[in-house]
Amino acid sequence: MTTKFVTPDSVWADIEKVRAVSPLVHNITNYVVMDVTANALLAVGASPVMAHALQEVEQMTTLAHALVLNIGTLSENWIEAMLKAQRQANKLNKPVVLDPVGLGATEYRAETISRILNNGDVTVIRGNASEIGNLCGMVAQTKGVDSTTNAENVIEQAENYAKAHNQIIAISGATDYITNGTTTIQVENGNAMMGKVTGMGCTATAMIGAFLGVNENAYLATVHAMIAMGIAGERAAQQANGPGSFRNLFMDQLYSLSAADIDSLMKVPDYAAAA
Amino acid sequence: MTTKFVTPDSVWADIEKVRAVSPLVHNITNYVVMDVTANALLAVGASPVMAHALQEVEQMTTLAHALVLNIGTLSENWIEAMLKAQRQANKLNKPVVLDPVGLGATEYRAETISRILNNGDVTVIRGNASEIGNLCGMVAQTKGVDSTTNAENVIEQAENYAKAHNQIIAISGATDYITNGTTTIQVENGNAMMGKVTGMGCTATAMIGAFLGVNENAYLATVHAMIAMGIAGERAAQQANGPGSFRNLFMDQLYSLSAADIDSLMKVPDYAAAA
Amino acid sequence: MTTKFVTPDSVWADIEKVRAVSPLVHNITNYVVMDVTANALLAVGASPVMAHALQEVEQMTTLAHALVLNIGTLSENWIEAMLKAQRQANKLNKPVVLDPVGLGATEYRAETISRILNNGDVTVIRGNASEIGNLCGMVAQTKGVDSTTNAENVIEQAENYAKAHNQIIAISGATDYITNGTTTIQVENGNAMMGKVTGMGCTATAMIGAFLGVNENAYLATVHAMIAMGIAGERAAQQANGPGSFRNLFMDQLYSLSAADIDSLMKVPDYAAAA
């Protein structure tokens, strides 16, 4: 695969599919971000559902197009629900996205990520640079759930990890990096204001779930989702007076993204170089 | 009862009572919608409280004007809290509103609704067409928590169910239907944008709780609440650029609804025909 | 200490420190307010984290600059997590802020507050007048989580309690009162619209946590946090059309508070009298 496959048209095609199919995204996620995540999924055209009871996660995953696991506010029964849902998704060949929120902050988060990765397959892991650094065995410090390093410092390890584990990894930051170990695409869309609204990273993870629900090429789906997030964020930031107005403008922009927006704003250096 | 009792004046009288009394609405609801629900209740003039511990639900229900049960993000101890609070509400003759979120998606949700309905009385059940269809024994599919059918396809069964069970049922949709088995009123207020914001259905359920807290005629209270929701939604949609701005405008509109708004915007065909 | 130490400059110095240090605030708080609290902490420049698992609360508190405990939606394992985190904070001499949400509504809340106060130290307790009245042994009724009395009616008891327990108490209301038993400062900033948005009180508590994270003088930090909240609220209210727009404007204002805003808007009568 070369990056010439990521074009404004390929991004737009997935957005149109999300709007047409309205993929059901089953989120087992943290309490803080449920509202913003559900709203972003609705805004982009997907259908969010949250369900964490052991009694129903298998059935919900069976109905869903994709499963999103997020360890932001852990507890034991939620972890068991994640593991059960993951096994069901694996059994049915449904994509699974994992957000290792705060990995590096506590041992419990490290153990939980290990349990999930030993339990079965994960299609995509998305995190900030601290989280991905820790995933790859670096001892990057995290500050709670906020990153203390840059994607540039962990991308090499992430590529090695992705290759060794046959894994797609997305690192969010000023520049996003999406790698499958062979190809790495940089996405320069986005705006620093996204870091001033809680749950924007978690929302990117859920957005990847929506795109995985309509595109069997998981790598492209991940890149497309990050581009869509970034462009909506940029457009929102242009009009925002701060993080409060930004959040709503972001939802409005996700809802109204057009082919022309993607065309004019997509910033993928490899694509530009190839064009 | 004939529908001539639902007039702009009757709606407005309840809104004024909500603002004057500020009924305490005890919500045992799902994690996703707690923020939007609490904010909508505050905006309309009510006083929301969320409490789910077995140790305190009876006392909280005792203080409250109405109890709202919502099965959106179930787990066993939350169900037990719902059942305990419901028994207390029944004992004290306080109204109970039930939102069967995602009924039809998993067996666990069906079992939970059965447990609640077998546990005691529920004054009003509000859901989308898929949820109400499933409640009435149809095999309507649901897509997670989103409806896959229209209210028109389930209203007859809902009327039969309401009559058989002495139950008020509200079906949300492009047109809302509120039935007690004898009378069915259609409310044509609302806007499709409401479906693009998470928790608007759950918010309608909580809003019914607020109106039940100030009007002993539960059927009229339910109709009034749906009209107030719909008009606030319509007015918000006129100014919104998408679901982000819509949500805030909706809160602003709920907060500032006036008698003139109700007068000019209420769309109840039976009332119009009778007038 | 005399109130002349609270000046626009002292408030502004703490805001600048929050922005520079970005203190990590560990919240064990209620489900309803997690979103608004995290967003307000980010907007003011702090770094929020929510974690409640017994397996990780000690490590998270160890990383944090301050611990915030909030009893809004209790259950047994959350209480145990609060107690464990509190002991760790005490051991490491980190500040602890407590929000006794709904104290007076149920016995369970009273028992929980007793358990926390018997478990170890709490640096600051912030509540509305009903909650603080109940804390001080008055039989003030609460209406769920909303106050049914005024700060003026409980301030004397609060001062006695603060002196007897070597405790800082902040009472939110039309006028806020912050006392350590010896000194009591009134803050007249704020706007009634803050009561129409869920979680603004809880947000004030978390904001105190952020300021405690950068100022070792806990009393001044508390006063400064209440002033910053109040001024952001006032500025937001000037432009708001209702609680929906208010909430976002509040975040924007917190994010963009300037020295000039504090200078022109700070309303601390004792300071004005001393000036």
Coordinates of N, CA and C in Angstrom, one line a residue, chain C residues 49 74 105 108 189 239:
Chain C
V49 N -8.1 14.4 35.9 CA -8.1 12.9 35.7 C -9.2 12.4 36.6
L74 N -23.4 8.3 44.8 CA -22.6 7.4 45.6 C -22.9 5.9 45.3
A105 N -30.1 15.3 52.3 CA -31.2 14.6 51.5 C -31.4 13.2 52.0
Y108 N -27.6 8.2 54.0 CA -26.4 7.6 53.4 C -25.4 8.7 53.1
N189 N -18.9 37.9 43.3 CA -19.0 37.6 41.9 C -19.9 36.4 41.7
Q239 N -23.5 37.6 28.0 CA -23.7 37.3 26.6 C -24.7 36.2 26.4

